[in-house]
């Protein structure tokens, strides 16, 4: 199949709508990362998404809407917490897990009786939903296990020949995927951290919000988890990644003593010169938004360099940094060394 890569404009958006209506899969921009979009109620379209990504069958997709009326048939009821959060954070990078409604096929939810919904902020994504009249299911548009794509070229590299169209709307603003929160129970619980933090959500709801323990820890492969996505290897470049938790002087020493052939460093802006091996920055040291914005593209750069071992600086675990930490420890297969 030929994969068209078109700049976002009226014509390409129209083509995207037609393809989605026909049950095809389209690479689309969002404000978090690029997604692979297909009609949320068309089993064949959703099967194509799983196939293109090589995604495990038990990992459900997020449904994207462009206005609140669309919620009616997608969920069986809107819990009070969901109403408050939607009012406060939509459109934006927050996915809310609610009870599944009737107009979503089982493939989207991987057989669960709940569904994750979000209203993206990106104008192109919203126009595609609005003009097609179809809420789309969309996982991140990477091959399963690889870093999520933050530009159209990343999508092209992973999906060339597998999907008919990718819409290019420049670099994704956030750079990491949406916060995922479940409001199915009395105590809301964050299943995946993101730009919308626990503190922001607690302030909006006026009550305590839990964080799933898997957010900062590994998961046994066959164990039951609240969010299936948590148990899979994720965001991994081809190289082995090891996070070193400690100050820069110790980091430099550790790298000097433990580097092998084809080793690189994943560091903060301005630190690149401190190493005698290749170093890529993933953002400013005390700016968690810039780290979120750059992390996945930096991981992809390391792949392009062909390195086999990467030593990474360790992010903090508060605020937006928790989301960066959550992605980086998964890309490192949970290998963190305290130095
Ligand atoms: O920012 C985003 O959320 C991007 C853009 C494209 O919107 N999408 C995205 O989708 O990151 P994906 O499929 O890569 O991640 C969805 C995550 C997975 O970890 C999945 O397990 C979880 O959300 N999820 C989806 N539906 C769920 C449900 N009903 N219950 C629990 N977890 C769910
Ligand atoms: Mg993903």
mmCIF file of C-alpha atoms and ligand atoms in Angstrom:
data_model
loop_
_atom_site.group_PDB
_atom_site.id
_atom_site.type_symbol
_atom_site.label_atom_id
_atom_site.label_comp_id
_atom_site.label_asym_id
_atom_site.label_seq_id
_atom_site.Cartn_x
_atom_site.Cartn_y
_atom_site.Cartn_z
ATOM 1 C CA UNK A 1 0.000 0.000 0.000
ATOM 2 C CA UNK A 2 1.213 3.520 -0.787
ATOM 3 C CA UNK A 3 1.323 5.788 2.278
ATOM 4 C CA UNK A 4 0.571 9.444 1.523
ATOM 5 C CA UNK A 5 2.152 12.042 3.811
ATOM 6 C CA UNK A 6 0.166 15.282 3.426
ATOM 7 C CA UNK A 7 0.333 18.640 5.167
ATOM 8 C CA UNK A 8 -2.822 19.433 7.143
ATOM 9 C CA UNK A 9 -5.210 21.541 5.039
ATOM 10 C CA UNK A 10 -8.838 21.495 3.992
ATOM 11 C CA UNK A 11 -8.214 18.970 1.235
ATOM 12 C CA UNK A 12 -6.136 16.487 3.254
ATOM 13 C CA UNK A 13 -8.563 16.713 6.188
ATOM 14 C CA UNK A 14 -11.406 15.889 3.800
ATOM 15 C CA UNK A 15 -9.485 12.867 2.523
ATOM 16 C CA UNK A 16 -8.819 11.725 6.109
ATOM 17 C CA UNK A 17 -12.561 11.932 6.862
ATOM 18 C CA UNK A 18 -13.435 9.894 3.778
ATOM 19 C CA UNK A 19 -10.904 7.201 4.593
ATOM 20 C CA UNK A 20 -12.092 6.924 8.208
ATOM 21 C CA UNK A 21 -15.703 6.661 7.009
ATOM 22 C CA UNK A 22 -14.612 3.823 4.694
ATOM 23 C CA UNK A 23 -13.103 1.936 7.622
ATOM 24 C CA UNK A 24 -9.468 2.833 6.867
ATOM 25 C CA UNK A 25 -6.793 3.891 9.334
ATOM 26 C CA UNK A 26 -5.191 7.361 9.200
ATOM 27 C CA UNK A 27 -2.160 8.801 11.014
ATOM 28 C CA UNK A 28 -3.372 11.978 12.740
ATOM 29 C CA UNK A 29 -1.785 14.724 14.842
ATOM 30 C CA UNK A 30 -2.900 15.401 18.418
ATOM 31 C CA UNK A 31 -1.465 17.775 21.024
ATOM 32 C CA UNK A 32 0.110 14.833 22.889
ATOM 33 C CA UNK A 33 1.586 12.466 20.267
ATOM 34 C CA UNK A 34 0.465 11.324 16.793
ATOM 35 C CA UNK A 35 -2.297 8.707 16.732
ATOM 36 C CA UNK A 36 -3.570 5.952 14.419
ATOM 37 C CA UNK A 37 -7.228 6.814 13.933
ATOM 38 C CA UNK A 38 -10.086 4.487 12.972
ATOM 39 C CA UNK A 39 -13.886 4.469 13.426
ATOM 40 C CA UNK A 40 -14.445 3.464 17.079
ATOM 41 C CA UNK A 41 -17.499 1.386 16.176
ATOM 42 C CA UNK A 42 -16.080 -0.454 13.163
ATOM 43 C CA UNK A 43 -14.498 -3.778 14.173
ATOM 44 C CA UNK A 44 -12.613 -4.148 10.888
ATOM 45 C CA UNK A 45 -11.069 -0.684 11.169
ATOM 46 C CA UNK A 46 -9.957 -1.384 14.744
ATOM 47 C CA UNK A 47 -8.484 -4.735 13.744
ATOM 48 C CA UNK A 48 -6.403 -2.873 11.125
ATOM 49 C CA UNK A 49 -5.039 -0.590 13.868
ATOM 50 C CA UNK A 50 -3.954 -3.535 16.019
ATOM 51 C CA UNK A 51 -2.370 -5.186 12.981
ATOM 52 C CA UNK A 52 -0.480 -2.058 11.845
ATOM 53 C CA UNK A 53 0.999 -1.549 15.326
ATOM 54 C CA UNK A 54 1.535 -5.192 16.189
ATOM 55 C CA UNK A 55 -0.385 -4.391 19.366
ATOM 56 C CA UNK A 56 -1.333 -7.090 21.903
ATOM 57 C CA UNK A 57 -5.061 -7.876 21.556
ATOM 58 C CA UNK A 58 -5.875 -7.242 25.213
ATOM 59 C CA UNK A 59 -4.764 -3.587 25.233
ATOM 60 C CA UNK A 60 -7.761 -1.228 24.731
ATOM 61 C CA UNK A 61 -7.769 1.992 22.665
ATOM 62 C CA UNK A 62 -8.776 5.528 23.597
ATOM 63 C CA UNK A 63 -11.822 7.051 21.854
ATOM 64 C CA UNK A 64 -11.502 10.683 20.730
ATOM 65 C CA UNK A 65 -14.493 13.057 20.555
ATOM 66 C CA UNK A 66 -14.945 16.670 19.455
ATOM 67 C CA UNK A 67 -18.029 17.693 21.440
ATOM 68 C CA UNK A 68 -19.860 16.588 24.581
ATOM 69 C CA UNK A 69 -22.952 15.314 22.705
ATOM 70 C CA UNK A 70 -20.823 12.521 21.275
ATOM 71 C CA UNK A 71 -20.456 11.088 24.775
ATOM 72 C CA UNK A 72 -24.110 10.002 24.917
ATOM 73 C CA UNK A 73 -23.812 6.720 23.060
ATOM 74 C CA UNK A 74 -20.191 6.047 23.880
ATOM 75 C CA UNK A 75 -20.628 5.686 27.640
ATOM 76 C CA UNK A 76 -23.527 4.209 29.603
ATOM 77 C CA UNK A 77 -23.357 6.991 32.165
ATOM 78 C CA UNK A 78 -21.119 9.968 32.927
ATOM 79 C CA UNK A 79 -19.949 9.764 36.553
ATOM 80 C CA UNK A 80 -19.930 13.081 38.461
ATOM 81 C CA UNK A 81 -16.127 13.098 38.676
ATOM 82 C CA UNK A 82 -15.961 12.700 34.886
ATOM 83 C CA UNK A 83 -18.288 15.683 34.395
ATOM 84 C CA UNK A 84 -16.081 17.874 36.568
ATOM 85 C CA UNK A 85 -12.863 16.737 34.893
ATOM 86 C CA UNK A 86 -14.262 17.101 31.357
ATOM 87 C CA UNK A 87 -15.480 20.601 32.166
ATOM 88 C CA UNK A 88 -12.083 21.579 33.569
ATOM 89 C CA UNK A 89 -9.608 19.816 31.256
ATOM 90 C CA UNK A 90 -11.316 19.157 27.885
ATOM 91 C CA UNK A 91 -10.327 19.762 25.233
ATOM 92 C CA UNK A 92 -6.908 18.616 26.402
ATOM 93 C CA UNK A 93 -4.562 15.764 27.304
ATOM 94 C CA UNK A 94 -6.764 13.886 29.783
ATOM 95 C CA UNK A 95 -8.333 10.473 29.125
ATOM 96 C CA UNK A 96 -11.199 9.509 31.421
ATOM 97 C CA UNK A 97 -12.137 5.838 31.864
ATOM 98 C CA UNK A 98 -15.944 5.485 32.094
ATOM 99 C CA UNK A 99 -18.516 2.674 31.759
ATOM 100 C CA UNK A 100 -18.714 1.557 28.114
ATOM 101 C CA UNK A 101 -21.771 2.505 26.055
ATOM 102 C CA UNK A 102 -23.357 0.767 23.070
ATOM 103 C CA UNK A 103 -21.833 2.584 20.070
ATOM 104 C CA UNK A 104 -18.321 1.256 20.519
ATOM 105 C CA UNK A 105 -17.218 -2.091 19.177
ATOM 106 C CA UNK A 106 -15.676 -4.624 21.554
ATOM 107 C CA UNK A 107 -12.346 -4.485 19.718
ATOM 108 C CA UNK A 108 -11.841 -0.836 20.758
ATOM 109 C CA UNK A 109 -12.203 -1.767 24.436
ATOM 110 C CA UNK A 110 -10.407 -5.130 24.088
ATOM 111 C CA UNK A 111 -13.464 -6.771 25.625
ATOM 112 C CA UNK A 112 -13.524 -4.597 28.793
ATOM 113 C CA UNK A 113 -16.810 -3.035 29.943
ATOM 114 C CA UNK A 114 -15.141 0.360 30.337
ATOM 115 C CA UNK A 115 -13.831 2.843 27.769
ATOM 116 C CA UNK A 116 -11.230 5.620 27.819
ATOM 117 C CA UNK A 117 -12.440 8.862 26.237
ATOM 118 C CA UNK A 118 -10.714 12.137 25.538
ATOM 119 C CA UNK A 119 -11.409 15.343 23.623
ATOM 120 C CA UNK A 120 -8.153 16.403 21.952
ATOM 121 C CA UNK A 121 -7.106 20.039 21.781
ATOM 122 C CA UNK A 122 -5.374 19.807 18.403
ATOM 123 C CA UNK A 123 -7.432 21.642 15.790
ATOM 124 C CA UNK A 124 -6.816 19.140 12.985
ATOM 125 C CA UNK A 125 -7.802 16.143 15.126
ATOM 126 C CA UNK A 126 -11.019 17.891 16.190
ATOM 127 C CA UNK A 127 -11.864 18.901 12.620
ATOM 128 C CA UNK A 128 -11.461 15.307 11.430
ATOM 129 C CA UNK A 129 -13.879 14.084 14.139
ATOM 130 C CA UNK A 130 -16.315 16.949 13.595
ATOM 131 C CA UNK A 131 -16.395 16.741 9.778
ATOM 132 C CA UNK A 132 -16.553 12.929 9.582
ATOM 133 C CA UNK A 133 -19.055 12.806 12.444
ATOM 134 C CA UNK A 134 -17.119 9.773 13.690
ATOM 135 C CA UNK A 135 -15.414 9.550 17.079
ATOM 136 C CA UNK A 136 -12.137 7.779 16.353
ATOM 137 C CA UNK A 137 -10.221 5.245 18.382
ATOM 138 C CA UNK A 138 -6.529 6.070 18.344
ATOM 139 C CA UNK A 139 -3.506 4.579 20.015
ATOM 140 C CA UNK A 140 -0.139 6.270 19.612
ATOM 141 C CA UNK A 141 0.989 5.758 15.997
ATOM 142 C CA UNK A 142 4.191 3.816 16.760
ATOM 143 C CA UNK A 143 4.998 0.155 16.254
ATOM 144 C CA UNK A 144 4.081 -1.471 19.557
ATOM 145 C CA UNK A 145 6.926 -1.177 22.056
ATOM 146 C CA UNK A 146 8.687 1.716 20.275
ATOM 147 C CA UNK A 147 8.767 5.364 21.419
ATOM 148 C CA UNK A 148 5.559 7.245 20.534
ATOM 149 C CA UNK A 149 5.754 9.489 17.440
ATOM 150 C CA UNK A 150 5.870 13.253 17.954
ATOM 151 C CA UNK A 151 6.025 14.264 14.290
ATOM 152 C CA UNK A 152 4.584 12.987 11.017
ATOM 153 C CA UNK A 153 7.979 11.663 9.844
ATOM 154 C CA UNK A 154 8.152 9.396 12.945
ATOM 155 C CA UNK A 155 4.747 7.985 11.984
ATOM 156 C CA UNK A 156 5.923 7.500 8.403
ATOM 157 C CA UNK A 157 9.024 5.627 9.560
ATOM 158 C CA UNK A 158 6.885 3.167 11.561
ATOM 159 C CA UNK A 159 3.767 2.922 9.362
ATOM 160 C CA UNK A 160 5.046 3.223 5.774
ATOM 161 C CA UNK A 161 3.180 0.738 3.567
ATOM 162 C CA UNK A 162 0.706 -0.155 6.320
ATOM 163 C CA UNK A 163 -1.757 2.780 6.248
ATOM 164 C CA UNK A 164 -2.987 4.950 3.340
ATOM 165 C CA UNK A 165 -2.535 8.436 4.820
ATOM 166 C CA UNK A 166 -0.662 10.466 7.434
ATOM 167 C CA UNK A 167 -1.616 14.086 8.141
ATOM 168 C CA UNK A 168 1.322 16.344 9.016
ATOM 169 C CA UNK A 169 0.590 19.123 11.515
ATOM 170 C CA UNK A 170 4.122 19.734 12.779
ATOM 171 C CA UNK A 171 5.585 18.678 16.122
ATOM 172 C CA UNK A 172 3.235 17.549 18.916
ATOM 173 C CA UNK A 173 3.027 20.157 21.694
ATOM 174 C CA UNK A 174 3.141 17.933 24.784
ATOM 175 C CA UNK A 175 5.372 15.167 23.406
ATOM 176 C CA UNK A 176 4.002 12.491 25.762
ATOM 177 C CA UNK A 177 0.607 10.792 25.834
ATOM 178 C CA UNK A 178 -2.436 11.930 27.797
ATOM 179 C CA UNK A 179 -2.943 11.374 31.499
ATOM 180 C CA UNK A 180 -5.262 8.354 31.946
ATOM 181 C CA UNK A 181 -7.588 8.416 34.956
ATOM 182 C CA UNK A 182 -10.298 5.958 35.965
ATOM 183 C CA UNK A 183 -13.396 7.363 37.664
ATOM 184 C CA UNK A 184 -15.164 4.000 37.853
ATOM 185 C CA UNK A 185 -14.804 3.894 41.646
ATOM 186 C CA UNK A 186 -15.323 6.350 44.509
ATOM 187 C CA UNK A 187 -11.585 7.102 44.584
ATOM 188 C CA UNK A 188 -10.325 8.183 41.144
ATOM 189 C CA UNK A 189 -7.033 6.568 40.180
ATOM 190 C CA UNK A 190 -4.379 7.706 37.706
ATOM 191 C CA UNK A 191 -3.357 4.799 35.483
ATOM 192 C CA UNK A 192 -0.872 6.760 33.358
ATOM 193 C CA UNK A 193 0.637 10.114 34.393
ATOM 194 C CA UNK A 194 0.839 12.999 31.911
ATOM 195 C CA UNK A 195 0.864 16.765 31.563
ATOM 196 C CA UNK A 196 -2.335 17.005 33.647
ATOM 197 C CA UNK A 197 -0.952 16.099 37.062
ATOM 198 C CA UNK A 198 -2.390 14.469 40.184
ATOM 199 C CA UNK A 199 -2.199 17.850 41.939
ATOM 200 C CA UNK A 200 -4.223 19.573 39.182
ATOM 201 C CA UNK A 201 -6.857 16.810 39.262
ATOM 202 C CA UNK A 202 -7.120 16.836 43.067
ATOM 203 C CA UNK A 203 -7.633 20.587 42.992
ATOM 204 C CA UNK A 204 -10.438 20.234 40.428
ATOM 205 C CA UNK A 205 -12.199 17.384 42.258
ATOM 206 C CA UNK A 206 -11.547 18.602 45.789
ATOM 207 C CA UNK A 207 -10.569 15.107 46.902
ATOM 208 C CA UNK A 208 -7.702 12.684 47.036
ATOM 209 C CA UNK A 209 -6.665 10.942 43.828
ATOM 210 C CA UNK A 210 -4.691 7.691 43.826
ATOM 211 C CA UNK A 211 -1.809 6.751 41.550
ATOM 212 C CA UNK A 212 -1.627 3.122 40.395
ATOM 213 C CA UNK A 213 1.504 1.502 41.802
ATOM 214 C CA UNK A 214 2.495 0.273 38.339
ATOM 215 C CA UNK A 215 3.166 3.900 37.317
ATOM 216 C CA UNK A 216 6.608 3.747 38.923
ATOM 217 C CA UNK A 217 7.158 -0.006 39.133
ATOM 218 C CA UNK A 218 7.468 -3.040 36.905
ATOM 219 C CA UNK A 219 4.599 -5.474 36.349
ATOM 220 C CA UNK A 220 4.770 -9.263 36.337
ATOM 221 C CA UNK A 221 3.820 -10.340 32.835
ATOM 222 C CA UNK A 222 0.749 -12.402 33.700
ATOM 223 C CA UNK A 223 -0.539 -10.291 36.598
ATOM 224 C CA UNK A 224 -3.894 -8.495 36.509
ATOM 225 C CA UNK A 225 -3.517 -4.718 36.137
ATOM 226 C CA UNK A 226 -6.063 -1.892 35.990
ATOM 227 C CA UNK A 227 -4.740 -0.712 32.648
ATOM 228 C CA UNK A 228 -3.479 -3.432 30.287
ATOM 229 C CA UNK A 229 -0.988 -1.030 28.692
ATOM 230 C CA UNK A 230 1.017 -0.957 31.917
ATOM 231 C CA UNK A 231 2.317 -4.474 31.601
ATOM 232 C CA UNK A 232 4.009 -4.241 28.227
ATOM 233 C CA UNK A 233 7.557 -3.204 27.365
ATOM 234 C CA UNK A 234 7.263 0.314 26.063
ATOM 235 C CA UNK A 235 8.922 3.331 24.538
ATOM 236 C CA UNK A 236 12.094 1.349 23.884
ATOM 237 C CA UNK A 237 14.789 2.332 21.458
ATOM 238 C CA UNK A 238 16.877 -0.493 19.990
ATOM 239 C CA UNK A 239 19.651 0.222 22.482
ATOM 240 C CA UNK A 240 19.692 -0.987 26.071
ATOM 241 C CA UNK A 241 18.869 2.004 28.291
ATOM 242 C CA UNK A 242 20.133 2.289 31.873
ATOM 243 C CA UNK A 243 19.037 5.170 34.115
ATOM 244 C CA UNK A 244 21.683 6.474 36.516
ATOM 245 C CA UNK A 245 20.206 8.212 39.557
ATOM 246 C CA UNK A 246 22.718 10.663 41.038
ATOM 247 C CA UNK A 247 24.527 13.965 40.627
ATOM 248 C CA UNK A 248 26.257 14.931 37.383
ATOM 249 C CA UNK A 249 29.849 14.393 38.673
ATOM 250 C CA UNK A 250 29.107 10.809 39.646
ATOM 251 C CA UNK A 251 27.217 10.314 36.399
ATOM 252 C CA UNK A 252 30.247 11.417 34.354
ATOM 253 C CA UNK A 253 32.503 9.063 36.310
ATOM 254 C CA UNK A 254 30.147 6.119 35.978
ATOM 255 C CA UNK A 255 29.885 6.613 32.234
ATOM 256 C CA UNK A 256 33.686 6.891 31.895
ATOM 257 C CA UNK A 257 34.200 3.590 33.735
ATOM 258 C CA UNK A 258 31.325 1.595 32.231
ATOM 259 C CA UNK A 259 30.994 2.741 28.618
ATOM 260 C CA UNK A 260 31.384 0.174 25.880
ATOM 261 C CA UNK A 261 31.641 0.480 22.133
ATOM 262 C CA UNK A 262 28.619 2.385 20.692
ATOM 263 C CA UNK A 263 27.543 3.909 24.006
ATOM 264 C CA UNK A 264 25.723 7.247 24.200
ATOM 265 C CA UNK A 265 24.371 9.500 26.928
ATOM 266 C CA UNK A 266 20.853 10.891 27.340
ATOM 267 C CA UNK A 267 21.368 14.082 29.325
ATOM 268 C CA UNK A 268 20.013 17.600 29.894
ATOM 269 C CA UNK A 269 20.620 20.706 27.741
ATOM 270 C CA UNK A 270 24.153 22.043 28.105
ATOM 271 C CA UNK A 271 25.612 18.814 29.513
ATOM 272 C CA UNK A 272 26.495 17.315 26.108
ATOM 273 C CA UNK A 273 30.035 18.756 26.192
ATOM 274 C CA UNK A 274 30.876 17.002 29.460
ATOM 275 C CA UNK A 275 31.221 13.595 27.811
ATOM 276 C CA UNK A 276 33.771 12.143 25.409
ATOM 277 C CA UNK A 277 31.060 9.977 23.805
ATOM 278 C CA UNK A 278 27.945 11.082 21.841
ATOM 279 C CA UNK A 279 25.349 12.785 24.048
ATOM 280 C CA UNK A 280 21.752 13.730 23.251
ATOM 281 C CA UNK A 281 19.719 16.079 25.417
ATOM 282 C CA UNK A 282 16.109 15.376 26.350
ATOM 283 C CA UNK A 283 15.348 18.854 27.620
ATOM 284 C CA UNK A 284 16.247 21.450 30.230
ATOM 285 C CA UNK A 285 17.266 20.129 33.666
ATOM 286 C CA UNK A 286 14.636 21.912 35.740
ATOM 287 C CA UNK A 287 11.911 22.135 33.105
ATOM 288 C CA UNK A 288 9.676 19.063 33.115
ATOM 289 C CA UNK A 289 7.579 20.332 30.173
ATOM 290 C CA UNK A 290 10.656 20.572 27.957
ATOM 291 C CA UNK A 291 11.695 17.026 29.008
ATOM 292 C CA UNK A 292 8.229 15.695 28.153
ATOM 293 C CA UNK A 293 8.336 17.513 24.822
ATOM 294 C CA UNK A 294 11.720 16.057 23.809
ATOM 295 C CA UNK A 295 11.964 12.603 25.398
ATOM 296 C CA UNK A 296 10.495 10.437 22.636
ATOM 297 C CA UNK A 297 12.212 12.292 19.790
ATOM 298 C CA UNK A 298 15.534 11.964 21.646
ATOM 299 C CA UNK A 299 14.992 8.216 22.085
ATOM 300 C CA UNK A 300 14.340 7.952 18.350
ATOM 301 C CA UNK A 301 17.529 9.952 17.611
ATOM 302 C CA UNK A 302 19.532 7.396 19.595
ATOM 303 C CA UNK A 303 18.169 4.694 17.290
ATOM 304 C CA UNK A 304 19.236 6.672 14.230
ATOM 305 C CA UNK A 305 22.756 6.929 15.696
ATOM 306 C CA UNK A 306 22.887 3.147 15.926
ATOM 307 C CA UNK A 307 24.113 3.033 19.530
ATOM 308 C CA UNK A 308 23.620 -0.128 21.593
ATOM 309 C CA UNK A 309 23.947 1.195 25.160
ATOM 310 C CA UNK A 310 22.531 4.426 26.617
ATOM 311 C CA UNK A 311 23.109 5.916 30.057
ATOM 312 C CA UNK A 312 20.273 8.312 30.941
ATOM 313 C CA UNK A 313 19.957 11.084 33.525
ATOM 314 C CA UNK A 314 17.167 10.335 36.015
ATOM 315 C CA UNK A 315 14.135 12.668 36.031
ATOM 316 C CA UNK A 316 12.392 13.750 39.232
ATOM 317 C CA UNK A 317 9.144 12.007 40.211
ATOM 318 C CA UNK A 318 6.935 14.987 41.091
ATOM 319 C CA UNK A 319 4.498 16.986 38.914
ATOM 320 C CA UNK A 320 4.949 16.520 35.166
ATOM 321 C CA UNK A 321 8.335 14.847 35.841
ATOM 322 C CA UNK A 322 6.447 11.787 37.080
ATOM 323 C CA UNK A 323 5.149 11.313 33.525
ATOM 324 C CA UNK A 324 8.674 11.648 32.108
ATOM 325 C CA UNK A 325 9.994 9.199 34.710
ATOM 326 C CA UNK A 326 7.146 6.754 33.931
ATOM 327 C CA UNK A 327 8.100 6.700 30.222
ATOM 328 C CA UNK A 328 11.861 6.595 30.746
ATOM 329 C CA UNK A 329 11.837 3.688 33.247
ATOM 330 C CA UNK A 330 9.737 1.681 30.788
ATOM 331 C CA UNK A 331 12.133 2.455 27.959
ATOM 332 C CA UNK A 332 14.900 1.252 30.295
ATOM 333 C CA UNK A 333 13.011 -1.921 31.219
ATOM 334 C CA UNK A 334 13.086 -0.601 34.845
ATOM 335 C CA UNK A 335 16.881 -0.609 35.059
ATOM 336 C CA UNK A 336 17.744 2.218 37.472
ATOM 337 C CA UNK A 337 21.132 2.316 39.197
ATOM 338 C CA UNK A 338 21.665 4.587 42.206
ATOM 339 C CA UNK A 339 25.157 6.074 41.896
HETATM 340 O O1 LIG B 1 -2.370 11.002 24.233
HETATM 341 C C1 LIG B 1 -2.872 9.906 24.022
HETATM 342 O O2 LIG B 1 -3.579 9.337 24.847
HETATM 343 C C2 LIG B 1 -2.570 9.239 22.659
HETATM 344 C C3 LIG B 1 -3.173 10.137 21.561
HETATM 345 C C4 LIG B 1 -3.087 9.497 20.200
HETATM 346 O O3 LIG B 1 -4.483 10.468 21.892
HETATM 347 N N1 LIG B 1 -3.080 7.910 22.638
HETATM 348 C C5 LIG B 1 -2.494 6.910 23.347
HETATM 349 O O4 LIG B 1 -3.094 5.669 23.183
HETATM 350 O O5 LIG B 1 -1.534 7.063 24.073
HETATM 351 P P1 LIG B 1 -2.369 4.307 23.594
HETATM 352 O O6 LIG B 1 -3.231 3.276 23.012
HETATM 353 O O7 LIG B 1 -0.953 4.331 23.148
HETATM 354 O O8 LIG B 1 -2.477 4.256 25.149
HETATM 355 C C6 LIG B 1 -3.730 4.050 25.768
HETATM 356 C C7 LIG B 1 -3.536 3.609 27.181
HETATM 357 C C8 LIG B 1 -3.068 2.178 27.268
HETATM 358 O O9 LIG B 1 -2.116 2.070 28.292
HETATM 359 C C9 LIG B 1 -4.348 1.417 27.624
HETATM 360 O O10 LIG B 1 -4.085 0.239 28.344
HETATM 361 C C10 LIG B 1 -5.105 2.443 28.459
HETATM 362 O O11 LIG B 1 -4.804 3.683 27.857
HETATM 363 N N2 LIG B 1 -6.562 2.225 28.385
HETATM 364 C C11 LIG B 1 -7.398 2.427 27.344
HETATM 365 N N3 LIG B 1 -8.654 2.082 27.640
HETATM 366 C C12 LIG B 1 -8.643 1.635 28.914
HETATM 367 C C13 LIG B 1 -9.636 1.104 29.790
HETATM 368 N N4 LIG B 1 -10.909 0.959 29.424
HETATM 369 N N5 LIG B 1 -9.254 0.744 31.042
HETATM 370 C C14 LIG B 1 -7.961 0.900 31.430
HETATM 371 N N6 LIG B 1 -6.977 1.374 30.643
HETATM 372 C C15 LIG B 1 -7.305 1.728 29.406
HETATM 373 MG MG1 LIG B 2 1.048 3.933 23.055
#
